[in-house]
Coordinates of C-alpha atoms (C1' of nucleotides) in Angstrom, one line a residue:
Chain D
M1 CA 22.0 -24.3 86.0
G2 CA 19.5 -27.0 85.9
R3 CA 20.1 -30.1 83.4
K4 CA 20.5 -30.3 79.8
S5 CA 17.0 -30.5 77.9
L6 CA 16.3 -33.8 76.3
S7 CA 13.3 -32.3 74.6
E8 CA 14.5 -32.8 71.1
A9 CA 15.6 -36.4 71.4
R10 CA 12.7 -37.5 73.5
T11 CA 10.3 -36.0 71.2
N12 CA 11.9 -38.0 68.2
E13 CA 11.8 -41.3 70.3
I14 CA 8.1 -40.6 71.1
L15 CA 7.4 -39.7 67.2
D16 CA 9.3 -42.7 66.1
A17 CA 7.3 -45.1 68.6
F18 CA 4.2 -43.7 67.5
G19 CA 4.8 -44.3 63.9
R20 CA 5.9 -47.8 64.5
C21 CA 2.5 -48.2 66.4
I22 CA 0.3 -46.9 63.7
I23 CA 1.7 -49.2 61.3
K24 CA 1.1 -52.0 63.6
Y25 CA -2.2 -50.9 65.0
G26 CA -3.3 -47.8 63.4
L27 CA -3.9 -44.2 64.3
D28 CA -5.9 -44.8 67.3
T29 CA -3.2 -46.5 69.1
S30 CA -3.4 -45.2 72.8
L31 CA -0.7 -43.1 73.9
E32 CA -0.4 -45.7 76.8
Q33 CA 0.8 -48.1 74.0
V34 CA 3.1 -45.7 72.3
A35 CA 4.6 -45.2 75.6
E36 CA 5.4 -48.7 76.0
E37 CA 6.6 -48.8 72.4
A38 CA 8.9 -46.1 73.4
G39 CA 9.9 -47.5 76.7
M40 CA 8.8 -44.6 78.6
T41 CA 5.5 -43.7 80.7
R42 CA 2.7 -41.8 79.2
S43 CA 3.4 -39.0 81.5
I44 CA 6.8 -38.4 79.6
I45 CA 4.8 -37.9 76.5
R46 CA 2.6 -35.7 78.0
H47 CA 5.5 -33.8 79.3
Y48 CA 7.4 -33.4 76.1
I49 CA 4.7 -33.1 73.5
G50 CA 1.3 -32.7 75.3
N51 CA -2.2 -34.4 74.7
R52 CA -3.3 -36.7 72.1
E53 CA -4.2 -34.2 69.5
E54 CA -0.8 -32.3 69.9
V55 CA 0.9 -35.7 69.6
V56 CA -1.0 -36.5 66.4
N57 CA -0.2 -33.4 64.9
T58 CA 3.5 -33.2 65.9
L59 CA 3.9 -36.4 64.1
I60 CA 2.0 -35.3 60.9
E61 CA 4.1 -32.3 60.8
R62 CA 7.3 -34.1 60.9
V63 CA 6.3 -36.9 58.5
T64 CA 5.0 -34.4 55.8
H65 CA 8.1 -32.3 56.3
D66 CA 10.5 -35.1 56.0
Y67 CA 8.9 -36.6 52.9
L68 CA 8.7 -33.2 51.1
N69 CA 12.1 -32.4 51.9
T70 CA 13.5 -35.7 51.0
L71 CA 11.8 -35.5 47.5
Q72 CA 12.8 -31.9 47.0
R73 CA 16.6 -32.6 47.6
L74 CA 16.3 -35.7 45.6
G75 CA 17.4 -34.3 42.4
D76 CA 20.2 -32.1 43.7
G77 CA 23.2 -32.5 41.5
I78 CA 21.5 -35.0 39.5
P79 CA 21.8 -34.9 35.7
D80 CA 18.4 -34.4 34.0
E81 CA 18.7 -37.6 32.0
K82 CA 18.9 -39.6 35.5
L83 CA 16.2 -37.5 37.3
I84 CA 13.1 -39.5 36.4
D85 CA 14.6 -42.9 37.2
L86 CA 15.6 -41.6 40.5
L87 CA 12.1 -40.0 41.3
L88 CA 10.5 -43.3 40.4
D89 CA 12.7 -45.2 42.5
Y90 CA 11.8 -43.1 45.4
L91 CA 8.1 -43.0 44.8
F92 CA 8.1 -46.7 44.0
G93 CA 10.5 -48.0 46.5
G94 CA 13.6 -49.1 44.8
L95 CA 15.9 -46.7 46.4
P96 CA 18.4 -48.4 48.8
D97 CA 17.9 -45.8 51.6
Y98 CA 14.4 -45.6 51.1
D99 CA 12.4 -45.3 54.2
A100 CA 9.3 -47.3 54.0
V101 CA 8.1 -46.1 57.3
D102 CA 7.3 -42.4 56.0
K103 CA 5.3 -43.9 53.1
L104 CA 3.3 -46.2 55.3
I105 CA 2.7 -43.7 57.7
L106 CA 1.4 -41.4 55.0
D107 CA -0.8 -44.1 53.8
I108 CA -2.4 -44.6 57.4
L109 CA -2.8 -41.1 57.9
M110 CA -5.0 -40.6 55.1
T111 CA -7.6 -42.0 57.8
A112 CA -7.2 -38.8 59.9
K113 CA -9.7 -37.0 57.7
N114 CA -12.3 -35.3 59.8
R115 CA -11.0 -36.4 63.1
Y116 CA -7.8 -34.3 62.9
P117 CA -8.5 -31.3 60.7
V118 CA -4.8 -30.1 60.9
A119 CA -3.9 -33.5 59.5
K120 CA -6.3 -33.2 56.8
Q121 CA -4.7 -29.8 55.8
R122 CA -1.2 -30.7 56.2
L123 CA -1.7 -34.0 53.8
R124 CA -3.5 -31.7 51.3
D125 CA -0.7 -29.3 51.3
L126 CA 2.0 -32.1 50.9
F127 CA 0.3 -33.6 48.2
T128 CA -0.2 -30.3 46.3
H129 CA 3.4 -29.8 46.8
I130 CA 4.4 -33.0 45.4
I131 CA 2.4 -32.6 42.3
T132 CA 4.0 -29.2 41.9
L133 CA 7.3 -30.4 42.4
L134 CA 6.9 -33.3 40.0
A135 CA 5.0 -31.0 37.3
N136 CA 7.9 -28.6 37.5
D137 CA 10.5 -31.3 36.6
F138 CA 8.3 -32.8 33.7
Q139 CA 8.0 -29.2 32.5
R140 CA 11.7 -28.5 32.5
L141 CA 12.4 -32.2 31.0
Y142 CA 9.6 -32.0 28.3
S143 CA 9.1 -28.3 27.6
H144 CA 6.7 -28.6 24.8
N145 CA 3.8 -29.6 27.1
T146 CA 1.2 -27.4 28.7
P147 CA 1.7 -26.9 32.5
D148 CA -1.8 -28.4 32.7
K149 CA -0.7 -31.6 31.0
C150 CA 2.4 -31.7 33.2
R151 CA 0.3 -31.4 36.2
E152 CA -2.0 -34.0 35.1
V153 CA 0.7 -36.8 34.6
A154 CA 2.3 -35.8 37.8
Y155 CA -1.1 -36.3 39.5
G156 CA -1.4 -39.7 37.8
V157 CA 2.1 -40.7 39.0
L158 CA 1.5 -39.7 42.6
C159 CA -1.8 -41.9 42.6
L160 CA 0.0 -44.7 41.3
A161 CA 2.8 -44.5 43.9
M162 CA 0.2 -44.0 46.7
S163 CA -2.2 -46.8 45.8
N164 CA 0.6 -49.1 45.2
E165 CA 2.0 -48.7 48.6
S166 CA -1.2 -49.3 50.2
F167 CA -2.0 -52.4 48.0
V168 CA 1.4 -53.9 48.8
W169 CA 0.9 -53.2 52.2
I170 CA -2.4 -55.2 52.7
G171 CA -0.5 -58.2 51.4
M172 CA -0.6 -58.1 47.7
D173 CA 2.6 -59.6 46.1
A174 CA 5.6 -57.3 45.9
Q175 CA 5.6 -57.7 41.8
H176 CA 3.0 -54.9 41.8
H177 CA 5.8 -52.6 42.8
V178 CA 7.2 -53.2 39.5
M179 CA 3.9 -52.9 37.7
A180 CA 3.1 -49.7 39.2
R181 CA 6.6 -48.2 38.3
Q182 CA 6.0 -49.4 34.7
Q183 CA 2.5 -47.6 34.4
A184 CA 3.9 -44.5 35.7
I185 CA 6.5 -44.7 33.0
Y186 CA 3.7 -45.0 30.3
L187 CA 2.2 -41.9 31.9
I188 CA 5.5 -39.8 31.6
E189 CA 6.1 -41.3 28.1
S190 CA 2.9 -39.5 27.1
L191 CA 4.9 -36.2 27.5
H192 CA 7.7 -37.2 25.0
Chain R
M1 CA -45.7 -68.4 66.2
G2 CA -43.5 -65.5 67.6
R3 CA -43.0 -62.5 65.6
K4 CA -41.3 -61.7 62.2
S5 CA -37.8 -61.4 62.2
L6 CA -36.2 -58.0 61.4
S7 CA -32.9 -59.6 61.5
E8 CA -31.9 -58.6 57.9
A9 CA -33.3 -55.0 58.0
R10 CA -31.9 -54.4 61.4
T11 CA -28.4 -55.6 60.2
N12 CA -28.5 -53.6 57.1
E13 CA -29.5 -50.3 59.3
I14 CA -26.5 -51.3 61.5
L15 CA -24.1 -51.6 58.6
D16 CA -25.2 -48.4 57.1
A17 CA -25.1 -46.5 59.9
F18 CA -21.4 -47.8 60.8
G19 CA -20.4 -47.0 57.2
R20 CA -21.4 -43.4 57.8
C21 CA -19.7 -43.4 61.1
I22 CA -16.7 -44.7 59.6
I23 CA -16.8 -41.8 57.1
K24 CA -17.0 -39.2 59.7
Y25 CA -14.8 -40.8 62.6
G26 CA -13.1 -43.7 61.1
L27 CA -13.0 -47.1 61.6
D28 CA -12.6 -47.1 65.4
T29 CA -15.9 -45.5 66.0
S30 CA -17.3 -47.0 69.2
L31 CA -20.2 -49.2 68.8
E32 CA -21.9 -47.1 71.1
Q33 CA -21.8 -44.1 68.6
V34 CA -22.7 -46.6 65.8
A35 CA -25.9 -47.2 67.9
E36 CA -26.7 -43.7 68.3
E37 CA -26.0 -43.1 64.5
A38 CA -28.7 -45.8 63.8
G39 CA -31.0 -44.7 66.3
M40 CA -30.8 -47.8 68.3
T41 CA -28.9 -49.2 71.4
R42 CA -25.7 -50.9 71.4
S43 CA -27.6 -54.0 72.8
I44 CA -29.3 -54.4 69.4
I45 CA -26.1 -54.3 67.6
R46 CA -24.9 -57.0 69.8
H47 CA -28.2 -59.0 69.4
Y48 CA -28.1 -58.8 65.6
I49 CA -24.6 -59.2 64.7
G50 CA -22.4 -59.7 67.8
N51 CA -19.2 -58.3 69.2
R52 CA -16.9 -55.6 67.5
E53 CA -14.9 -58.0 65.4
E54 CA -18.1 -59.6 64.0
V55 CA -19.7 -56.2 63.1
V56 CA -16.4 -55.1 61.4
N57 CA -16.1 -58.4 59.4
T58 CA -19.7 -58.3 58.5
L59 CA -19.5 -54.9 57.1
I60 CA -16.5 -55.6 55.1
E61 CA -18.1 -58.8 53.9
R62 CA -21.1 -56.7 52.6
V63 CA -19.1 -54.0 51.2
T64 CA -16.7 -56.1 49.4
H65 CA -19.3 -58.1 47.9
D66 CA -21.3 -55.3 46.8
Y67 CA -18.7 -53.6 45.2
L68 CA -17.5 -56.6 43.0
N69 CA -21.1 -57.5 42.2
T70 CA -21.8 -54.1 40.8
L71 CA -18.6 -54.1 38.9
Q72 CA -19.3 -57.6 37.5
R73 CA -22.7 -56.8 36.3
L74 CA -21.7 -53.4 35.0
G75 CA -21.0 -54.6 31.5
D76 CA -24.1 -56.6 31.1
G77 CA -25.8 -55.9 27.8
I78 CA -23.2 -53.2 27.2
P79 CA -21.6 -53.2 23.7
D80 CA -17.8 -53.5 23.7
E81 CA -17.2 -50.0 22.5
K82 CA -19.2 -48.6 25.4
L83 CA -17.7 -50.7 28.1
I84 CA -14.4 -48.8 28.7
D85 CA -16.4 -45.6 29.1
L86 CA -18.7 -47.3 31.6
L87 CA -16.0 -48.8 33.6
L88 CA -14.2 -45.6 33.9
D89 CA -17.3 -43.9 34.8
Y90 CA -17.7 -46.2 37.7
L91 CA -14.3 -46.2 38.8
F92 CA -13.9 -42.2 38.7
G93 CA -17.3 -41.5 39.9
G94 CA -19.1 -40.2 36.8
L95 CA -22.0 -42.6 37.1
P96 CA -25.3 -41.0 38.0
D97 CA -26.4 -43.6 40.6
Y98 CA -22.7 -44.0 41.7
D99 CA -22.7 -44.8 45.5
A100 CA -19.9 -42.8 46.9
V101 CA -20.1 -44.6 50.0
D102 CA -18.9 -47.9 49.1
K103 CA -15.6 -46.3 47.6
L104 CA -15.0 -44.3 50.7
I105 CA -15.4 -47.2 53.0
L106 CA -13.1 -49.1 51.0
D107 CA -10.6 -46.5 51.2
I108 CA -10.9 -46.2 55.0
L109 CA -10.8 -49.9 55.4
M110 CA -7.4 -50.1 54.0
T111 CA -6.4 -49.1 57.5
A112 CA -7.9 -52.3 58.9
K113 CA -4.6 -54.0 58.1
N114 CA -3.2 -55.9 60.8
R115 CA -5.8 -55.4 63.2
Y116 CA -8.5 -57.2 61.4
P117 CA -7.1 -60.2 59.6
V118 CA -10.0 -61.1 57.8
A119 CA -10.7 -57.6 56.6
K120 CA -7.3 -57.6 55.1
Q121 CA -7.9 -61.0 53.5
R122 CA -11.1 -59.9 52.0
L123 CA -9.6 -56.7 50.6
R124 CA -6.8 -58.5 49.1
D125 CA -9.2 -61.0 47.6
L126 CA -11.3 -57.8 46.3
F127 CA -8.7 -56.0 44.5
T128 CA -7.5 -59.2 42.8
H129 CA -10.8 -60.0 41.7
I130 CA -11.1 -56.5 40.3
I131 CA -8.0 -56.7 38.6
T132 CA -8.6 -59.9 36.9
L133 CA -12.0 -58.6 35.8
L134 CA -10.5 -55.3 34.4
A135 CA -7.7 -57.5 32.7
N136 CA -10.2 -59.9 31.1
D137 CA -12.2 -57.0 29.5
F138 CA -9.0 -55.4 28.3
Q139 CA -7.9 -58.9 26.8
R140 CA -11.2 -59.5 25.1
L141 CA -11.2 -55.7 23.6
Y142 CA -7.5 -55.5 22.6
S143 CA -6.6 -59.1 22.1
H144 CA -3.1 -58.7 20.7
N145 CA -1.8 -58.0 24.0
T146 CA -0.2 -60.4 26.4
P147 CA -2.2 -61.4 29.5
D148 CA 0.6 -59.8 31.7
K149 CA 0.4 -56.7 29.9
C150 CA -3.4 -56.5 30.5
R151 CA -3.0 -57.2 34.0
E152 CA -0.4 -54.4 34.3
V153 CA -2.6 -51.9 32.9
A154 CA -5.5 -53.2 35.0
Y155 CA -3.5 -52.7 38.1
G156 CA -2.6 -49.2 37.0
V157 CA -6.1 -48.2 36.5
L158 CA -7.2 -49.5 39.7
C159 CA -4.4 -47.5 41.5
L160 CA -5.5 -44.5 39.7
A161 CA -9.2 -45.1 40.8
M162 CA -8.3 -45.7 44.5
S163 CA -5.7 -42.9 45.1
N164 CA -8.0 -40.4 43.5
E165 CA -10.8 -41.4 45.8
S166 CA -8.6 -41.0 48.9
F167 CA -7.3 -37.7 47.5
V168 CA -10.6 -36.1 46.8
W169 CA -11.7 -37.2 49.9
I170 CA -9.1 -35.2 52.1
G171 CA -10.3 -32.2 50.2
M172 CA -8.4 -31.8 46.9
D173 CA -10.4 -30.3 44.2
A174 CA -12.9 -32.3 42.5
Q175 CA -11.1 -31.3 39.4
H176 CA -8.7 -34.3 40.0
H177 CA -11.5 -36.8 39.1
V178 CA -11.0 -35.6 35.8
M179 CA -7.4 -35.8 35.7
A180 CA -7.1 -39.3 37.0
R181 CA -9.6 -40.5 34.6
Q182 CA -7.7 -39.0 31.7
Q183 CA -4.4 -40.7 33.0
A184 CA -6.6 -44.0 33.0
I185 CA -7.3 -43.5 29.5
Y186 CA -3.6 -43.0 28.6
L187 CA -2.8 -46.1 30.2
I188 CA -5.6 -48.1 28.3
E189 CA -4.4 -46.5 25.1
S190 CA -1.1 -48.1 25.7
L191 CA -3.0 -51.5 24.7
H192 CA -4.5 -50.2 21.3
Chain G
dA1 C1' -56.9 -64.9 74.3
dT2 C1' -53.0 -67.1 74.7
dA3 C1' -48.9 -69.3 73.9
dT4 C1' -44.5 -68.1 72.0
dA5 C1' -40.5 -66.3 69.6
dA6 C1' -38.3 -62.5 68.8
dA7 C1' -37.4 -57.7 69.6
dT8 C1' -36.2 -54.2 72.7
dT9 C1' -34.5 -52.4 77.0
dG10 C1' -32.0 -51.8 80.9
dT11 C1' -28.2 -52.7 84.2
dC12 C1' -23.5 -54.4 85.8
dA13 C1' -18.8 -55.3 86.1
dA14 C1' -14.2 -55.2 84.1
dC15 C1' -11.2 -52.8 81.6
dT16 C1' -8.9 -48.9 79.2
dA17 C1' -7.9 -44.0 78.1
dT18 C1' -7.1 -39.5 79.4
dG19 C1' -5.7 -35.1 81.6
dA20 C1' -4.2 -33.1 85.6
dC21 C1' -1.0 -32.7 89.1
dA22 C1' 1.9 -33.9 93.1
dA23 C1' 6.3 -35.9 94.4
dT24 C1' 10.7 -37.3 93.7
dT25 C1' 15.1 -37.9 91.4
dT26 C1' 19.0 -36.5 88.4
dA27 C1' 22.4 -33.5 86.1
dT28 C1' 24.5 -29.4 85.9
dT29 C1' 26.5 -24.8 86.9
dT30 C1' 28.5 -21.6 90.5
Chain C
dA1 C1' 28.0 -28.7 98.3
dA2 C1' 24.2 -25.8 97.3
dA3 C1' 20.9 -24.4 94.2
dT4 C1' 18.2 -25.1 90.5
dA5 C1' 16.3 -26.4 86.4
dA6 C1' 14.5 -30.2 83.9
dA7 C1' 13.7 -35.4 84.1
dT8 C1' 11.1 -38.9 85.8
dT9 C1' 7.7 -41.2 88.3
dG10 C1' 3.4 -42.0 90.6
dT11 C1' -1.3 -41.2 91.6
dC12 C1' -6.3 -39.9 91.0
dA13 C1' -10.5 -38.9 89.2
dT14 C1' -13.4 -39.0 85.3
dA15 C1' -15.2 -40.8 81.4
dG16 C1' -15.8 -44.2 77.7
dT17 C1' -15.9 -49.0 75.9
dT18 C1' -17.1 -53.5 75.7
dG19 C1' -19.4 -58.0 77.0
dA20 C1' -22.5 -60.3 79.3
dC21 C1' -27.1 -61.2 80.7
dA22 C1' -31.7 -60.3 83.0
dA23 C1' -36.2 -58.3 82.5
dT24 C1' -39.7 -56.7 79.6
dT25 C1' -42.2 -55.7 76.0
dT26 C1' -44.5 -56.7 71.3
dA27 C1' -46.1 -59.1 67.3
dT28 C1' -48.1 -63.2 65.2
dA29 C1' -49.9 -67.8 64.6
dT30 C1' -53.1 -71.1 66.5

DNA sequence: ATATAAATTGTCAACTATGACAATTTATTT
DNA sequence: AAATAAATTGTCATAGTTGACAATTTATAT
């Protein structure tokens, strides 16, 4: 008996709203404001997720999971010669269904640092995974390079992608997307 | 008559303390906490600088100014063939008197975004200046390249430096400094 | 030593955020 | 329609933050 649980749906609405708030106001947006953005009361947030720390951790959990997942499945069924292009499109925002939100959130979450130790750990894991993932692709495509060299380039590409996102976000002209992508290509070409 | 003004010294103490707080707790550290860190009361902060927004803006002003200044004077009296190394040392943290704080603050301030419009503007200006500065050096050293190409590489190097700083900060091993620096060299070599 | 400018301390009211929990409403099954 | 589990709303006490300003103390030039 009793009624159907809305837990999953509500949780998603809350995290979505929180994400939008973070983009607009930063990680320290009050739960009150998040509730307003989501069109619900703070009590509901408390009911479905919990206190502030739990909300933050839940969000980071979701965002990092989704990001890695998307990146992992990106190459499925794609011929090798198109893989690099696709990866770059994703990392530098040229993809049609590209979800800006996730990357923006990631960028902002970098400020979680000491205040949210779980977040810090999660982000480190995420970036480490991304590097490994990219490095593996490079290794397969340009197999005469050492694993270390592949990792180095992967790290470089990731740096370019992340910074670029931040820069464009503070209002530097979108042209920079193209520049960053081009620099990433130079790095990858050093593997040829 | 009256007593000597401590304005300048106090202002510096406050901004220093604020910087340390931001590193530890984020941009939204309360002025109360900043005061504690600085070993004074909040009233003093209010007296010497003003309200929250003024404190934030003053800090950003100082940090961006100092950063650009240091970078600008870096090449003074340095022979061309050592310039690149020196720039890279500064950007990737190999310099002995390198002041980590400024770069960390910069990284954190990237979250100011919409909340502090003045900050956003200042950061944009700062980064634009840095790019121009680097691009000019590249142009002088490798003059057969187009200005656009030089700018592109400058942007890439800046992205590498900034991201790298963030990554190391969230706890990724310091080895990455070396990797980022190496990638920057690859980019610059594309100008040879 | 005294006038004076500036430093420093202290206090207050208004506002906001949070956590906890009680009370009520709604949907669903039997 | 009655039972029940979950959703939703509402309220409260507590604590923290901020801005404003009054009161006091301290150093310095004359």
